[in-house]
Coordinates of N, CA and C in Angstrom, one line a residue:
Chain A
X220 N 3.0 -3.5 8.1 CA 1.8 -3.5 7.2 C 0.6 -3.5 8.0
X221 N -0.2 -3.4 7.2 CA -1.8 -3.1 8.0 C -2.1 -4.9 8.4
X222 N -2.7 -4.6 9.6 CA -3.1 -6.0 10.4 C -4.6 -6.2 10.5
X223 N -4.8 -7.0 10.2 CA -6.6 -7.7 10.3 C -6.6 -8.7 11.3
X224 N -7.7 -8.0 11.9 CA -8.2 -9.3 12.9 C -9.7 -9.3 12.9
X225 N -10.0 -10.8 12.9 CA -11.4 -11.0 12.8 C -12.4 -12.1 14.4
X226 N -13.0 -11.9 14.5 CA -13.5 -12.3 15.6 C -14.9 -12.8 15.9
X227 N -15.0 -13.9 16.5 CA -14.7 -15.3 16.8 C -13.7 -16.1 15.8
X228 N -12.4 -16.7 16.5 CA -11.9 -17.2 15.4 C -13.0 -18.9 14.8
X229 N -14.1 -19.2 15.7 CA -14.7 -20.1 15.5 C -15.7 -20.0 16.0
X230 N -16.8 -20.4 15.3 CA -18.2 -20.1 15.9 C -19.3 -21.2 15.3
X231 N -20.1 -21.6 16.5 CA -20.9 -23.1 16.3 C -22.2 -22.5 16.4
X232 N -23.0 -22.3 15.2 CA -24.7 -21.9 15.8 C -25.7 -23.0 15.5
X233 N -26.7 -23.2 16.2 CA -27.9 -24.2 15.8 C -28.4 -22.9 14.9
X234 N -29.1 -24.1 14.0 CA -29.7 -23.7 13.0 C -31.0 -22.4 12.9
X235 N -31.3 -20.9 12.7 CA -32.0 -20.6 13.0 C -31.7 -19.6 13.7
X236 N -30.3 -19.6 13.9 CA -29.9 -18.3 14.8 C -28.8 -17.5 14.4
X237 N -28.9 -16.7 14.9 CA -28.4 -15.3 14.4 C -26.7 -14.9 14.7
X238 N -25.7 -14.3 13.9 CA -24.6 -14.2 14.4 C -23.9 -12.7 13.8
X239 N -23.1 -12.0 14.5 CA -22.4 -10.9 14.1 C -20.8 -11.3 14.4
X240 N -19.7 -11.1 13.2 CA -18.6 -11.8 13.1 C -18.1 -9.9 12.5
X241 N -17.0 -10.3 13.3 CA -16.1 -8.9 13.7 C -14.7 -8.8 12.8
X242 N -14.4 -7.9 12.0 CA -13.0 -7.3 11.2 C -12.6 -6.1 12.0
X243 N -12.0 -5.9 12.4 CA -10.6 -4.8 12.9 C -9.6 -4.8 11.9
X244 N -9.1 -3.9 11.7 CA -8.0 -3.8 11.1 C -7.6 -1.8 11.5
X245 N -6.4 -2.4 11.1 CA -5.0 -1.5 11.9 C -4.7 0.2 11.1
X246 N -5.7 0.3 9.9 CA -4.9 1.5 9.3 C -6.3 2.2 8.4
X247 N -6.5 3.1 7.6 CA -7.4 3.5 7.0 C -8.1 2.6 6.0
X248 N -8.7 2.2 5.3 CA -8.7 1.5 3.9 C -9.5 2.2 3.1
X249 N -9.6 1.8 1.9 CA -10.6 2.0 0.7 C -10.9 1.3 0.1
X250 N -11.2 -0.1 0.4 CA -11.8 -1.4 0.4 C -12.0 -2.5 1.0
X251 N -12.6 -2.9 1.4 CA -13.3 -4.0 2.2 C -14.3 -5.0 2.1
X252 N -13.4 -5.9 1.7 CA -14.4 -6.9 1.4 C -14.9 -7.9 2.2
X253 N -15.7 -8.6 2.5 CA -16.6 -10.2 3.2 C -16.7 -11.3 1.9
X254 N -15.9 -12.2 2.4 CA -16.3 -13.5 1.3 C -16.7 -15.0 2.2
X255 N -17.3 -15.8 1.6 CA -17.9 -16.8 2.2 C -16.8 -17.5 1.5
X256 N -15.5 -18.4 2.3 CA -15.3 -19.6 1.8 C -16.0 -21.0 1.9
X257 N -17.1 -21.9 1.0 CA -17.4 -23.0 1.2 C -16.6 -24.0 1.3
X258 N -17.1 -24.9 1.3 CA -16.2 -26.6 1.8 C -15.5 -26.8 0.7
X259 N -15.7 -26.5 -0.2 CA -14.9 -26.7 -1.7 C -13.8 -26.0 -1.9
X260 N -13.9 -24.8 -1.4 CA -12.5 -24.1 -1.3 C -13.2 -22.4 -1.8
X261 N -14.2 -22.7 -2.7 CA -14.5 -21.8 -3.5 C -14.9 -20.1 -2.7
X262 N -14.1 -19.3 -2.6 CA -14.3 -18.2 -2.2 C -15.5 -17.3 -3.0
X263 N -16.5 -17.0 -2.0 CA -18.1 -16.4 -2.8 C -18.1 -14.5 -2.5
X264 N -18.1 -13.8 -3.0 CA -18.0 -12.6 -2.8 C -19.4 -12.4 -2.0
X265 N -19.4 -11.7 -0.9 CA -20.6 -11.4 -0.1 C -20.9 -10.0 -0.5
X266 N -20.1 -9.1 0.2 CA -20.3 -7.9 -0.1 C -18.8 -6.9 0.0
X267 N -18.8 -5.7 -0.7 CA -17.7 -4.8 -1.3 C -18.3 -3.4 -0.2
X268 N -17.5 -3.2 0.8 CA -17.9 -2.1 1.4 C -17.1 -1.6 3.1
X269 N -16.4 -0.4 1.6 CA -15.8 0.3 2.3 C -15.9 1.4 3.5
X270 N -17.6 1.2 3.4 CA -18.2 2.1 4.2 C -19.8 2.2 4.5
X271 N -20.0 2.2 5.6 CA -21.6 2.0 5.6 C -22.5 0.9 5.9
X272 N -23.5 0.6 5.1 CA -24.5 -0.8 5.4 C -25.3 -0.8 4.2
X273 N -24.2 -2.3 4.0 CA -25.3 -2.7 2.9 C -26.2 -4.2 3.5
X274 N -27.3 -4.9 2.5 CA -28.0 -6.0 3.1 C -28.2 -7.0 1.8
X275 N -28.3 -7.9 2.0 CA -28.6 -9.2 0.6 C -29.4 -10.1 1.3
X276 N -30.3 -10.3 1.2 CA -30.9 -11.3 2.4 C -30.7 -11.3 3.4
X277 N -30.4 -12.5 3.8 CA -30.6 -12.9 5.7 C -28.7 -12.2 6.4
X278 N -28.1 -11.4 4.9 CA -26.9 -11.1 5.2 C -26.6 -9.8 5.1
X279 N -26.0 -9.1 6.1 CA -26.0 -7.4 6.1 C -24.9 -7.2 6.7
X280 N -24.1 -5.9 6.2 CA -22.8 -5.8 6.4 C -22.6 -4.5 6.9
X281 N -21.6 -4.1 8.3 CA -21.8 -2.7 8.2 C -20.1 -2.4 8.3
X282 N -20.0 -1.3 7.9 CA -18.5 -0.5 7.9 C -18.3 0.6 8.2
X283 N -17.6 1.0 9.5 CA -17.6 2.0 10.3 C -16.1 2.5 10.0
X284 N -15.7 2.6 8.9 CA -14.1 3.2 8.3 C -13.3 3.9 9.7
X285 N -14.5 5.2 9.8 CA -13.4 6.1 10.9 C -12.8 5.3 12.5
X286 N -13.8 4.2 12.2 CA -13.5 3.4 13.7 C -12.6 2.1 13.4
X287 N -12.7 1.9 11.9 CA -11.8 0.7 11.6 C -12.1 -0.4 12.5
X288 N -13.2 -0.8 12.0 CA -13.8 -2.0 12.1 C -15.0 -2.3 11.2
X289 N -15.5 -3.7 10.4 CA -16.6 -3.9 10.2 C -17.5 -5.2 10.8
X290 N -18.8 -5.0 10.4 CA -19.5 -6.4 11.3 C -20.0 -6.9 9.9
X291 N -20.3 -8.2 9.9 CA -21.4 -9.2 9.1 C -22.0 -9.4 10.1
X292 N -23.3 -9.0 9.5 CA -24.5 -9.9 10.3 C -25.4 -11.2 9.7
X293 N -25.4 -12.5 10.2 CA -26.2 -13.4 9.3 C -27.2 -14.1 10.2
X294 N -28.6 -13.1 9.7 CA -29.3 -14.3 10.6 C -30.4 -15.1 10.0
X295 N -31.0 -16.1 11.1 CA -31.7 -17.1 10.6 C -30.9 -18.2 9.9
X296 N -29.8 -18.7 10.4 CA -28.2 -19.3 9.6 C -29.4 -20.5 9.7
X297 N -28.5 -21.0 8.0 CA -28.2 -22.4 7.4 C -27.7 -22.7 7.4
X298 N -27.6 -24.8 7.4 CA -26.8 -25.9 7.6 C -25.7 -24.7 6.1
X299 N -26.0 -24.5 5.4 CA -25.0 -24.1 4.2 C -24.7 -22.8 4.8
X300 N -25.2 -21.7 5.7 CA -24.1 -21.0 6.0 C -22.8 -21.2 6.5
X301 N -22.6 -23.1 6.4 CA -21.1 -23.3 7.4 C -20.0 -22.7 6.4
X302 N -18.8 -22.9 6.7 CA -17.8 -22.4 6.3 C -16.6 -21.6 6.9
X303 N -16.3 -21.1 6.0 CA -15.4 -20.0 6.4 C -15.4 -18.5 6.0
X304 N -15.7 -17.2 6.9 CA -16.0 -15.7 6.5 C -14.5 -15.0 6.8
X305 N -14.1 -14.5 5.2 CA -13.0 -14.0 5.5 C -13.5 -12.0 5.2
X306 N -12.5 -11.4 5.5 CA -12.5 -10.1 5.8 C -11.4 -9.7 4.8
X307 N -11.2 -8.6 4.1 CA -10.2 -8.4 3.2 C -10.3 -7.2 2.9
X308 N -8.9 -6.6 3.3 CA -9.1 -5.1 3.4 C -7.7 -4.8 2.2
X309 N -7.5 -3.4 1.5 CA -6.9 -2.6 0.6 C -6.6 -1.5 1.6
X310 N -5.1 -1.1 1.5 CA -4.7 0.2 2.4 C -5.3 1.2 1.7
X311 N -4.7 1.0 0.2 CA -5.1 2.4 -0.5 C -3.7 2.3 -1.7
X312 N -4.2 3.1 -3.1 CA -3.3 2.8 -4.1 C -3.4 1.7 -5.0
X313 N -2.5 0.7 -4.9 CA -2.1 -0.1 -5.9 C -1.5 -1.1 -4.9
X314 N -2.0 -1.1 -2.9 CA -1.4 -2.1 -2.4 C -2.4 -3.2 -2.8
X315 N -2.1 -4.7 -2.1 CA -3.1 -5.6 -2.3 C -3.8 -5.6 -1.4
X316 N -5.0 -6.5 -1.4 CA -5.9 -6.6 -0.4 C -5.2 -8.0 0.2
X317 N -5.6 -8.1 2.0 CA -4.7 -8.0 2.9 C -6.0 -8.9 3.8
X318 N -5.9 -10.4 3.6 CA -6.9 -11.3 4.3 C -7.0 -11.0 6.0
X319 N -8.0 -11.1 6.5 CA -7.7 -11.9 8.4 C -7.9 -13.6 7.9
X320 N -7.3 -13.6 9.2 CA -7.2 -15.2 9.5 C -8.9 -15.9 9.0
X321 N -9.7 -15.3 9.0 CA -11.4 -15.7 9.1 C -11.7 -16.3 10.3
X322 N -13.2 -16.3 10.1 CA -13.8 -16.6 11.0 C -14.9 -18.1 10.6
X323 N -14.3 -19.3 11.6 CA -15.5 -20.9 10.8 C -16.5 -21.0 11.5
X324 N -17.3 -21.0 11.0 CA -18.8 -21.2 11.3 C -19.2 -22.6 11.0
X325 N -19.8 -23.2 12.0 CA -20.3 -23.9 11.6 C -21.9 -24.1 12.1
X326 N -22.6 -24.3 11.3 CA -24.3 -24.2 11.8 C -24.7 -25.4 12.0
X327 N -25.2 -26.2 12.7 CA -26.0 -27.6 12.8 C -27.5 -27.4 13.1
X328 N -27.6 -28.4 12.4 CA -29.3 -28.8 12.3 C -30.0 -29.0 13.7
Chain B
X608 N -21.2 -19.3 -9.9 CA -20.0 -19.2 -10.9 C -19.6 -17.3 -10.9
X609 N -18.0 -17.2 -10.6 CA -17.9 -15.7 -9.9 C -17.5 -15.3 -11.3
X610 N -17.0 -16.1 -12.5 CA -16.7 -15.2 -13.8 C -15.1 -15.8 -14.1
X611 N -14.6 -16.4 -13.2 CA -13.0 -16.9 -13.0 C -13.0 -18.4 -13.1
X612 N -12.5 -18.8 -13.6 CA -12.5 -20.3 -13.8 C -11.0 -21.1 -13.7
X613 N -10.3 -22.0 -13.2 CA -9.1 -22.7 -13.0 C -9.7 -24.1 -13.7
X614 N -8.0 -24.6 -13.8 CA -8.3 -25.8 -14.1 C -6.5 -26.2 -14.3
X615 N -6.3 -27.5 -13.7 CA -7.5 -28.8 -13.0 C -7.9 -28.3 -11.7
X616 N -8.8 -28.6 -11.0 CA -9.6 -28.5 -10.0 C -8.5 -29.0 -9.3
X617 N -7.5 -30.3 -9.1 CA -7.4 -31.0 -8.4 C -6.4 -31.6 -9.2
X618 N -4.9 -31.8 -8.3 CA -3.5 -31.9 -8.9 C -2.9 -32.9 -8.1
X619 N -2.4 -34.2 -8.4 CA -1.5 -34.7 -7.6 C 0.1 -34.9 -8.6
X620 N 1.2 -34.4 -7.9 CA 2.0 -34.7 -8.4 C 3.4 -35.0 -7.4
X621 N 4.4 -35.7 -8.2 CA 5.7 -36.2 -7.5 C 6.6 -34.9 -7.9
X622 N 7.8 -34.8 -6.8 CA 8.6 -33.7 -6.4 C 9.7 -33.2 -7.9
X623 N 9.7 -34.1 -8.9 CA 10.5 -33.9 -10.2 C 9.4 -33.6 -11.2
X624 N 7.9 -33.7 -11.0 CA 7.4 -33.3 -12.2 C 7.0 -31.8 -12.5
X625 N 6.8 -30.9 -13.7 CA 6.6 -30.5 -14.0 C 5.3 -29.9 -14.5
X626 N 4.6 -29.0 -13.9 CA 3.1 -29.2 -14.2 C 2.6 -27.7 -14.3
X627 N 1.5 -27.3 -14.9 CA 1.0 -26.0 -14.7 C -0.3 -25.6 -14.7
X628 N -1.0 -24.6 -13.6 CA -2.2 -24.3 -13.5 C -2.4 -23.0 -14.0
X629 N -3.7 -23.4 -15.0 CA -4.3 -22.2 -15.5 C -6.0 -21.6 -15.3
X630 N -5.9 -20.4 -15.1 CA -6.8 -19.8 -14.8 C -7.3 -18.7 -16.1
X631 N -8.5 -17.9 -16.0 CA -9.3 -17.9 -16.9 C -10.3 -16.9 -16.7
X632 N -10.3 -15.3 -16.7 CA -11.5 -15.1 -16.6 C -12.0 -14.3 -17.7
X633 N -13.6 -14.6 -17.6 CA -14.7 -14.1 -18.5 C -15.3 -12.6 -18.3
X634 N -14.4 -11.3 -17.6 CA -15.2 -10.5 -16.5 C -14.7 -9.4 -17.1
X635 N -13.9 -9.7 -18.2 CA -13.2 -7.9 -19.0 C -12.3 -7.3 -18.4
X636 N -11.8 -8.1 -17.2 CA -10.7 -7.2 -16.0 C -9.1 -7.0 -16.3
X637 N -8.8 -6.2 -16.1 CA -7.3 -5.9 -16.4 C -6.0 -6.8 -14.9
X638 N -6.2 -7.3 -14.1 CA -5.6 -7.5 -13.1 C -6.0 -8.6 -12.5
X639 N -4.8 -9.9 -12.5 CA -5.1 -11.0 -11.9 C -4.1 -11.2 -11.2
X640 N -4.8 -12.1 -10.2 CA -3.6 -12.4 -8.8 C -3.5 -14.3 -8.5
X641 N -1.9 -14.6 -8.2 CA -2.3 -16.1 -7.9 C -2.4 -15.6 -6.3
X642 N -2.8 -16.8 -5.4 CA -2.7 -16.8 -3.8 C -2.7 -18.3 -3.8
X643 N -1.9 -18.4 -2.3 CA -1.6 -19.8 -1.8 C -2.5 -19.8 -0.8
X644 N -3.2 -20.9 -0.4 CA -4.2 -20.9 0.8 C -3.6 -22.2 1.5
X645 N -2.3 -22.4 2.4 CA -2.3 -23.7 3.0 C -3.2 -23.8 4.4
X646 N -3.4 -25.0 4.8 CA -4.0 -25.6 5.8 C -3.7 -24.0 7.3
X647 N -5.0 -23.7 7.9 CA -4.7 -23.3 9.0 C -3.8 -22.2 8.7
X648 N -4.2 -21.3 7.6 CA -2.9 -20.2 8.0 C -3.6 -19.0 6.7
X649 N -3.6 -18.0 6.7 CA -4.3 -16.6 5.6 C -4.7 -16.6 4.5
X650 N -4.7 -16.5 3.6 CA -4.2 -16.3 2.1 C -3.1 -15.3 1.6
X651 N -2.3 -16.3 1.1 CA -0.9 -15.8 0.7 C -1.1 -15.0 -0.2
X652 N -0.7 -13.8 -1.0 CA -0.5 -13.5 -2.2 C 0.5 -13.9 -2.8
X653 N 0.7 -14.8 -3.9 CA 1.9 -14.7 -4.6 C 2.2 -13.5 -5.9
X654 N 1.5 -13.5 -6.5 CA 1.8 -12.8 -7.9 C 0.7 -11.9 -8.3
X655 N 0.8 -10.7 -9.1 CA 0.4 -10.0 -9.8 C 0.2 -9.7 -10.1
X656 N -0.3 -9.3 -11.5 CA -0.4 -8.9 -13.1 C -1.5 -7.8 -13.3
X657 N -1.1 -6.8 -13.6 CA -2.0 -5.7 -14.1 C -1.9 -4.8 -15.0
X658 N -2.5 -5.5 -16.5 CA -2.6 -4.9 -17.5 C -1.1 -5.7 -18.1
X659 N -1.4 -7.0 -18.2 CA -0.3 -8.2 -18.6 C 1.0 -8.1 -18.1
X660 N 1.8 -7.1 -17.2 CA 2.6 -6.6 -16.8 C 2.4 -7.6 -14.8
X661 N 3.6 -8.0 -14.4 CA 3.7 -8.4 -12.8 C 3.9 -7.1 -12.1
X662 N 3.4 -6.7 -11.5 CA 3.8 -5.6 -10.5 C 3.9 -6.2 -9.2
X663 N 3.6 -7.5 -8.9 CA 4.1 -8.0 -7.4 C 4.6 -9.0 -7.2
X664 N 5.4 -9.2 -6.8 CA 6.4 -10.9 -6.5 C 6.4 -10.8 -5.3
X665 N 5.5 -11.6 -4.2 CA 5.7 -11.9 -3.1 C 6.7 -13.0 -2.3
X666 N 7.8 -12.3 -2.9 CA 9.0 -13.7 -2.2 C 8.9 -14.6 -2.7
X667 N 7.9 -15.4 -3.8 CA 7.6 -16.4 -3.8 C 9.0 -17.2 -4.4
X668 N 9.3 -18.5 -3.8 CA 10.5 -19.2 -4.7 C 10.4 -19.1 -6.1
X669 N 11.7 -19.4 -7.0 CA 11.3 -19.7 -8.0 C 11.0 -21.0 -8.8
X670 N 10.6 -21.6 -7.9 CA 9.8 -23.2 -8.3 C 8.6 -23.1 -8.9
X671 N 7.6 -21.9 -8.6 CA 6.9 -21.1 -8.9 C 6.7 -20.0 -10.0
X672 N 6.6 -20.0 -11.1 CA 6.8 -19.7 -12.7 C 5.5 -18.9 -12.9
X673 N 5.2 -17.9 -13.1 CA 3.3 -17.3 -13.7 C 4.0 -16.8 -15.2
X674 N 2.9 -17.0 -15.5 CA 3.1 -16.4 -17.4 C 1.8 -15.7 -17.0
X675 N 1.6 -14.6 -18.1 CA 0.4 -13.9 -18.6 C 0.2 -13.3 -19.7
X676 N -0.2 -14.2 -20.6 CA 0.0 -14.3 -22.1 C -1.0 -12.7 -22.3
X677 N -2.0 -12.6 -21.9 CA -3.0 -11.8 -22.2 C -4.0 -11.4 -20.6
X678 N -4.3 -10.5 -21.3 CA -5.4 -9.3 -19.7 C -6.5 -11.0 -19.2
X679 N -7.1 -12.0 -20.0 CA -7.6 -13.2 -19.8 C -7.0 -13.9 -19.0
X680 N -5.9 -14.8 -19.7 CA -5.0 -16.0 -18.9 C -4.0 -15.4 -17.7
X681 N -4.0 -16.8 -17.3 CA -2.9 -16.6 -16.1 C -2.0 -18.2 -16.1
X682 N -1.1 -18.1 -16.0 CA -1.1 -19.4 -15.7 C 0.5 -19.5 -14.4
X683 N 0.3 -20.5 -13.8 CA 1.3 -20.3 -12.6 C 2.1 -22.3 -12.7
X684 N 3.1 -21.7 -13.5 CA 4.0 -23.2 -13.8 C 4.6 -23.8 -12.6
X685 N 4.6 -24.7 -12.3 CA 5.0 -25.9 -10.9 C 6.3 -26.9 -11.8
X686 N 7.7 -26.5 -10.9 CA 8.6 -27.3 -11.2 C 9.6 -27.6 -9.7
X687 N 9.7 -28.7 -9.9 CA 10.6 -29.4 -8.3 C 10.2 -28.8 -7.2
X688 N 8.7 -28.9 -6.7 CA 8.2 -28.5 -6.0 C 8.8 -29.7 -4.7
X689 N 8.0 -29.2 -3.6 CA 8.1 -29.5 -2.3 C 6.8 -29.9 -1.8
X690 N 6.9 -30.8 -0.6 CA 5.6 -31.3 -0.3 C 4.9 -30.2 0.1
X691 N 5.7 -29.3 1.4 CA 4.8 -28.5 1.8 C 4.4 -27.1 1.1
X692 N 4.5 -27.2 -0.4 CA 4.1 -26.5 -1.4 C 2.3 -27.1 -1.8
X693 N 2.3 -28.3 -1.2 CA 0.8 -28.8 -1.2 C -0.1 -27.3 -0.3
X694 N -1.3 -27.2 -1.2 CA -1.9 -26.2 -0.9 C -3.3 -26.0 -2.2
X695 N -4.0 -25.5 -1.5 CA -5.3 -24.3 -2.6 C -4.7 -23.7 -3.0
X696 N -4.5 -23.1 -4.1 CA -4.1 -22.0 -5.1 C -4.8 -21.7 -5.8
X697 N -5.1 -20.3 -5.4 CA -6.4 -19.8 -6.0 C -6.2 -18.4 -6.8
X698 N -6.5 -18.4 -7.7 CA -6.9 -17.3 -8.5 C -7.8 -16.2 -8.7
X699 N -7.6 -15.1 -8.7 CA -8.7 -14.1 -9.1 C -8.3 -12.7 -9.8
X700 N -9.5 -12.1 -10.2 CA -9.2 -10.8 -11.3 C -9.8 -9.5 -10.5
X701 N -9.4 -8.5 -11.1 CA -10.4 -7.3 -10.4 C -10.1 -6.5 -12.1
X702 N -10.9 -5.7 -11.5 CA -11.1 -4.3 -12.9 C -10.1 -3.9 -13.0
X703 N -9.3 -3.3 -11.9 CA -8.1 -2.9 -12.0 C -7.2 -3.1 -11.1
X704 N -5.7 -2.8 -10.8 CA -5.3 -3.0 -9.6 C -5.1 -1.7 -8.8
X705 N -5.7 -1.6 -7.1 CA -5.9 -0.9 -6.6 C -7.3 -0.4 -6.5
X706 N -7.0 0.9 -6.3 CA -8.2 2.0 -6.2 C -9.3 1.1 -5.6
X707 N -10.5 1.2 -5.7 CA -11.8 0.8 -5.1 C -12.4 -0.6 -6.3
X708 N -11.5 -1.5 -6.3 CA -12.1 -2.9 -7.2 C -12.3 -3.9 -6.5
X709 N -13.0 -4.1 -6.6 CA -14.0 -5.6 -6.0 C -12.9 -6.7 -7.0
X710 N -12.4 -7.5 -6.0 CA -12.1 -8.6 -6.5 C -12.7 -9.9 -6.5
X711 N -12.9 -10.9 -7.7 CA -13.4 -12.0 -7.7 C -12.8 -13.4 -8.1
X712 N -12.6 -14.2 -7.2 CA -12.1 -15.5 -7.4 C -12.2 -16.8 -7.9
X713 N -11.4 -17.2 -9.0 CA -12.0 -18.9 -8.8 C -12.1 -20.1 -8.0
X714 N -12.5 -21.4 -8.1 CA -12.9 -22.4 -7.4 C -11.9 -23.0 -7.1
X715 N -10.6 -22.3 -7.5 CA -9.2 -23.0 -6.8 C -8.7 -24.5 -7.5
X716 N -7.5 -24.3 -7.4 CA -7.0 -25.7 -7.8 C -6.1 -26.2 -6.4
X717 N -6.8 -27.8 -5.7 CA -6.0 -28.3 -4.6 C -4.6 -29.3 -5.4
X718 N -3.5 -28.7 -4.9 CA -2.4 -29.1 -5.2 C -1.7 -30.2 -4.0
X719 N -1.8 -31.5 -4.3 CA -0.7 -32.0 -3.6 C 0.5 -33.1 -3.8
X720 N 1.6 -32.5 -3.5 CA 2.8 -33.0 -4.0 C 3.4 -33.7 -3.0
X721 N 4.0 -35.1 -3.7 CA 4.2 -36.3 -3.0 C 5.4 -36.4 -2.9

């Protein structure tokens, strides 16, 4: 099956600074998602993108399909950007979407 | 609030009881999924429903029970479970299953069995 890897599997930023967190994966897709898991558990949809660059604030996402990889960019991080950024990719069809391990962030003040 | 709602938030139970988590969404979607999130390790898919119908059983034992009364509910029944069945079990819906649908999840229910 299609393989995701995401990269840093852990990452510590002071507050204020900037970070790009890495998805690879192994096969074509037609979906791609970024979600922010908080402390709670609660999985937050960032952004849907299977191709391209999109931006939501201090958060921008790009997706380079033919190269099969995408980046999150978050900068200017907050104590509340800590967490966990997971990656979730769809081969195509009616398979499921297909987690990486994520990436923890943690920001300190 | 993503549109998906669980409940209980938060489950303690012993290895003979009988218990069930239900989930909930407000989002008009045809296709809901359970997943297991244990400590240190992906998100599992177990089950899912598209268009009240299961089209996926991921191995899961059958200690593990889902109903899907309606394109709304979900519910995923717990019987003679195992400790290391302790886990997040989370829930979510999409528009449809497949093709290009944003999926969205609830706030999870933490399960731990004693």
């Amino acid at each position: 099956g299609i393989q995701v890897e995401q990269s840093p599997p852990d990452l510590i930023l002071q507050e204020g600074a900037n970070s790009t967190l890495r998805c690879n994966f192994s096969d074509s897709v037609n979906n791609l998602q970024w979600f922010h898991q908080n402390p709670w558990g609660q999985l937050i949809n960032l952004f849907y993108i299977p191709s391209g660059t999109k931006q939501n604030g201090r958060l921008s996402a790009t997706t380079v399909a033919t190269e099969r990889y995408s980046l999150l960019y978050i900068s200017s991080s907050q104590t509340t950007d800590s967490g966990v950024y997971f990656c979730a990719v769809r081969l195509s069809g009616n398979t499921p979407l297909v987690f990486g391990k994520g990436t923890r962030l943690s920001v300190i003040a | 609030e993503t549109g998906v709602t669980q409940t209980p938030r938060h489950l303690v139970m012993g290895m003979t009881n009988k218990k069930s988590l239900k989930c909930e969404q407000h989002l008009g979607h045809n296709a809901m999924y359970w997943y297991k999130q244990s400590a240190k390790k992906p998100l599992e898919l177990m089950f899912v429903y598209n268009f009240k119908e299961q089209t996926e059983n991921n191995s899961v034992p059958s200690r593990f029970s889902p109903e899907c009364p309606n394109s709304s509910h979900l519910f995923l029944h717990l019987h003679t479970l195992q400790p290391e069945d302790s886990a997040l079990y989370l829930c979510a819906s999409s528009q449809y299953m497949g093709l290009d649908n944003e999926q969205f999840f609830g706030p999870g229910t933490r399960l731990t069995v004693l």
